[in-house]
CSV table of C-alpha atoms in Angstrom, one decimal:
chain,number,residue,atom,x,y,z
A,21,MET,CA,-11.7,2.6,-10.7
A,22,THR,CA,-11.5,-0.7,-9.3
A,23,ALA,CA,-9.9,-1.3,-6.3
A,24,TYR,CA,-6.6,-3.0,-5.7
A,25,ARG,CA,-4.1,-3.7,-2.7
A,26,THR,CA,-0.8,-2.6,-2.1
A,27,ILE,CA,0.9,-1.6,1.1
A,28,ALA,CA,1.3,1.6,3.0
A,29,ALA,CA,5.2,1.9,4.1
A,30,VAL,CA,8.3,0.4,2.6
A,31,ALA,CA,9.2,-2.4,4.5
A,32,GLU,CA,12.7,-5.0,4.4
A,33,THR,CA,13.7,-8.4,6.2
A,34,GLU,CA,16.2,-10.4,6.1
A,35,ILE,CA,16.5,-14.7,5.5
A,36,VAL,CA,20.2,-16.7,5.5
A,37,GLU,CA,19.9,-19.5,3.4
A,38,LYS,CA,23.6,-21.4,3.8
A,39,LYS,CA,25.5,-18.7,4.6
A,40,SER,CA,24.4,-15.6,1.9
A,41,ARG,CA,22.1,-12.8,3.1
A,42,PHE,CA,18.9,-12.3,0.8
A,43,ILE,CA,18.0,-8.8,2.1
A,44,GLY,CA,14.5,-8.2,0.7
A,45,ARG,CA,12.9,-4.5,0.4
A,46,ILE,CA,9.2,-3.2,-0.9
A,47,ALA,CA,8.2,0.0,-1.8
A,48,PRO,CA,5.2,1.9,-3.3
A,49,VAL,CA,5.5,3.8,-6.5
A,50,THR,CA,3.1,4.4,-8.7
A,51,THR,CA,5.0,4.8,-11.7
A,52,GLU,CA,8.3,3.4,-13.2
A,53,GLU,CA,10.1,6.2,-12.6
A,54,GLU,CA,9.6,5.9,-9.3
A,55,ALA,CA,10.1,2.3,-9.2
A,56,LEU,CA,13.6,2.4,-11.1
A,57,ALA,CA,14.6,5.4,-7.8
A,58,PHE,CA,13.5,3.2,-5.1
A,59,ILE,CA,15.7,0.2,-7.1
A,60,ALA,CA,18.7,2.7,-7.8
A,61,GLU,CA,18.8,3.7,-4.4
A,62,VAL,CA,19.2,0.7,-2.5
A,63,LYS,CA,21.8,-0.8,-4.9
A,64,ALA,CA,23.2,2.3,-4.5
A,65,ALA,CA,23.1,1.1,-0.4
A,66,HIS,CA,24.5,-2.0,-1.4
A,67,ARG,CA,27.0,-1.4,-3.5
A,68,MET,CA,29.7,-4.7,-1.9
A,69,ALA,CA,26.2,-7.3,-2.7
A,70,ARG,CA,27.1,-9.9,-5.2
A,71,HIS,CA,23.0,-8.9,-6.8
A,72,ASN,CA,20.8,-6.8,-6.5
A,73,VAL,CA,17.3,-8.7,-8.6
A,74,TYR,CA,13.9,-6.3,-8.5
A,75,ALA,CA,10.7,-7.0,-9.8
A,76,TYR,CA,8.2,-4.5,-9.8
A,77,VAL,CA,4.5,-4.7,-10.7
A,78,LEU,CA,2.5,-1.6,-11.5
A,79,ARG,CA,-1.2,-0.5,-12.2
A,80,GLY,CA,-2.4,-1.3,-16.0
A,81,GLY,CA,0.5,-4.3,-16.5
A,82,ARG,CA,3.6,-2.8,-16.4
A,83,VAL,CA,6.0,-5.3,-14.7
A,84,ARG,CA,9.2,-5.7,-16.0
A,85,TYR,CA,12.1,-8.2,-13.3
A,86,THR,CA,15.5,-9.0,-13.3
A,87,ASP,CA,18.5,-11.4,-12.9
A,88,ASP,CA,21.0,-9.5,-12.4
A,89,GLY,CA,23.9,-12.4,-13.0
A,90,GLU,CA,21.8,-15.0,-11.1
A,91,PRO,CA,21.3,-17.7,-13.4
A,92,ALA,CA,18.6,-16.8,-16.4
A,93,LYS,CA,14.5,-17.5,-14.2
A,94,THR,CA,15.8,-18.2,-10.4
A,95,ALA,CA,16.0,-14.8,-9.1
A,96,GLY,CA,13.5,-11.9,-11.1
A,97,MET,CA,10.8,-14.5,-12.1
A,98,PRO,CA,10.5,-15.5,-8.7
A,99,THR,CA,9.8,-12.2,-6.7
A,100,LEU,CA,7.9,-11.1,-9.3
A,101,GLU,CA,5.8,-14.5,-8.8
A,102,ALA,CA,5.8,-13.9,-5.1
A,103,ILE,CA,4.2,-10.1,-5.4
A,104,GLN,CA,2.1,-11.5,-7.9
A,105,HIS,CA,0.5,-14.1,-5.7
A,106,ALA,CA,-0.2,-11.7,-3.2
A,107,GLY,CA,-1.8,-9.4,-5.3
A,108,LEU,CA,-0.2,-6.5,-5.2
A,109,GLU,CA,0.2,-3.6,-8.2
A,110,ASP,CA,1.7,-0.6,-7.4
A,111,VAL,CA,4.9,-2.0,-5.7
A,112,ALA,CA,8.7,-2.4,-6.3
A,113,VAL,CA,10.9,-5.5,-4.7
A,114,VAL,CA,14.5,-5.1,-4.4
A,115,VAL,CA,16.5,-8.7,-2.6
A,116,THR,CA,19.8,-7.7,-2.1
A,117,ARG,CA,21.8,-10.9,-1.9
A,118,TYR,CA,25.1,-10.9,0.0
A,119,PHE,CA,27.1,-14.4,-1.5
A,120,GLY,CA,28.2,-16.6,1.5
A,121,GLY,CA,30.0,-19.5,0.0
A,122,ILE,CA,28.2,-21.9,-0.9
A,123,LEU,CA,26.3,-22.9,-3.8
A,124,LEU,CA,23.0,-22.7,-3.4
A,125,GLY,CA,22.0,-24.5,-6.9
A,126,THR,CA,18.6,-23.1,-9.4
A,127,GLY,CA,15.8,-24.9,-7.5
A,128,GLY,CA,17.5,-23.1,-3.7
A,129,LEU,CA,17.7,-19.3,-5.7
A,130,VAL,CA,14.2,-20.3,-6.4
A,131,ARG,CA,13.6,-20.7,-3.0
A,132,ALA,CA,15.0,-18.1,-1.0
A,133,TYR,CA,14.2,-15.1,-3.7
A,134,THR,CA,10.7,-16.4,-3.2
A,135,ASP,CA,11.3,-16.4,0.7
A,136,ALA,CA,12.8,-13.3,1.0
A,137,THR,CA,9.8,-11.3,-1.4
A,138,LYS,CA,7.5,-13.2,1.0
A,139,ALA,CA,9.0,-11.8,3.6
A,140,ALA,CA,9.4,-8.5,2.8
A,141,ILE,CA,5.6,-8.9,1.5
A,142,ASP,CA,4.6,-10.0,5.5
A,143,ALA,CA,6.4,-7.4,7.1
A,144,ALA,CA,4.8,-4.5,5.1
A,145,ARG,CA,1.6,-3.6,5.7
A,146,ILE,CA,-1.4,-4.0,3.4
A,147,VAL,CA,-3.8,-1.2,1.9
A,148,VAL,CA,-7.3,-1.5,-0.3
A,149,VAL,CA,-6.6,1.4,-2.2
A,150,SER,CA,-10.4,2.5,-3.3
A,151,ARG,CA,-12.0,5.6,-5.2
A,152,CYS,CA,-13.4,7.9,-2.3
A,153,VAL,CA,-14.6,11.1,-0.9
A,154,ASP,CA,-14.4,13.1,2.1
A,155,ILE,CA,-17.5,14.5,3.8
A,156,MET,CA,-17.0,17.4,6.2
A,157,MET,CA,-19.2,19.2,8.3
A,158,GLU,CA,-19.9,21.3,11.3
A,159,VAL,CA,-22.3,19.5,14.5
A,160,PRO,CA,-23.3,21.0,17.9
A,161,TYR,CA,-22.0,18.6,20.4
A,162,ASN,CA,-25.6,16.3,21.0
A,163,LEU,CA,-25.1,15.5,17.6
A,164,TYR,CA,-21.7,14.1,17.4
A,165,GLU,CA,-23.0,10.6,18.4
A,166,PRO,CA,-25.3,10.3,16.3
A,167,ALA,CA,-24.4,11.6,13.1
A,168,CYS,CA,-21.3,8.8,13.8
A,169,ARG,CA,-24.2,5.7,14.1
A,170,LEU,CA,-25.2,7.2,11.2
A,171,ALA,CA,-21.4,7.0,9.1
A,172,GLU,CA,-21.3,3.7,10.9
A,173,ASP,CA,-24.6,2.5,9.4
A,174,ALA,CA,-22.9,3.1,6.0
A,175,GLY,CA,-19.9,2.4,5.8
A,176,ALA,CA,-18.3,5.9,6.5
A,177,ARG,CA,-15.5,6.0,8.6
A,178,VAL,CA,-14.7,9.0,11.2
A,179,HIS,CA,-11.2,10.4,9.2
A,180,ASP,CA,-10.9,13.2,11.5
A,181,THR,CA,-12.2,15.5,14.3
A,182,ASP,CA,-12.5,19.0,15.1
A,183,PHE,CA,-13.9,19.7,18.6
A,184,ALA,CA,-14.3,23.5,19.1
A,185,GLU,CA,-17.5,24.9,19.6
A,186,ASN,CA,-18.9,22.6,18.0
A,187,VAL,CA,-17.6,19.7,16.3
A,188,LEU,CA,-15.6,20.0,13.2
A,189,ILE,CA,-16.3,15.9,11.5
A,190,THR,CA,-14.7,14.4,8.4
A,191,PHE,CA,-15.8,11.0,7.1
A,192,ARG,CA,-14.0,9.1,4.6
A,193,MET,CA,-16.3,6.7,2.3
A,194,LEU,CA,-16.5,4.7,-0.9
A,195,ASP,CA,-17.4,6.7,-3.4
A,196,GLY,CA,-20.3,6.4,-5.1
A,197,THR,CA,-22.3,5.3,-1.6
A,198,GLN,CA,-22.5,8.9,0.1
A,199,SER,CA,-26.0,9.9,-1.6
A,200,PRO,CA,-28.4,8.0,1.3
A,201,PHE,CA,-25.6,8.4,3.8
A,202,LEU,CA,-26.3,12.6,2.8
A,203,GLU,CA,-29.6,12.4,3.1
A,204,LYS,CA,-29.5,10.8,6.2
A,205,LEU,CA,-27.1,13.9,7.7
A,206,THR,CA,-29.3,16.2,6.1
A,207,GLU,CA,-32.6,15.4,8.3
A,208,LEU,CA,-30.3,14.8,11.6
A,209,THR,CA,-29.2,18.7,11.6
A,210,ARG,CA,-32.7,19.9,10.3
A,211,GLY,CA,-30.5,21.4,7.0
A,212,GLN,CA,-28.8,23.7,9.7
A,213,SER,CA,-25.0,21.9,9.2
A,214,GLU,CA,-23.3,22.3,6.2
A,215,ILE,CA,-22.7,19.5,4.5
A,216,ILE,CA,-18.8,19.8,1.7
A,217,VAL,CA,-18.4,16.8,-0.2
A,218,THR,CA,-14.9,16.2,-1.7
A,219,ASP,CA,-13.9,15.6,-5.3
A,220,PRO,CA,-13.8,11.5,-5.7
A,221,PHE,CA,-9.5,10.6,-4.6
A,222,ASP,CA,-8.2,7.4,-4.7
A,223,ALA,CA,-6.9,6.3,-0.9
A,224,ALA,CA,-6.5,3.2,1.3
A,225,PHE,CA,-10.0,2.2,2.7
């Protein structure tokens, strides 16, 4: 799997342009069904809005957008391009417009929808999702810090710890980089600690 950039959670912001309110809402999605459900949720929450423009980008190249009644290419396309310019995948954006009574013109609309999308992206926490493995082991307290130092040197992160009679540690690292780290952990514990490696999975790292 190639690493990709997405967002960690839903985020929302609002900008005002010549009395029109533009509410940008962005969400992480992994399927078209999730994207459409998110769009429907926003539309339901803003039934009285003049426009609910959306765009989404899924891994594998699936993209979709709509101007939702705005002049062609002044709303959905700028929203989509702002997502793509940020290098994000598996995200959906809905920009809701409450008309303020002043026409913005095509250029003004493009800027407003672009700015609303960028503001939503800026409000979100961007993460890089990669193929990872978790490594779990139990060590005596005197080996906890040495194990953590080995992890740092190997590019692994401490994901979880449970301090009991011994320390149960879960390390997370990129799949394919674990072999040297596992060897060093085995050396450190003289083979006395069981080391469990999970199957690879996708996670922010």
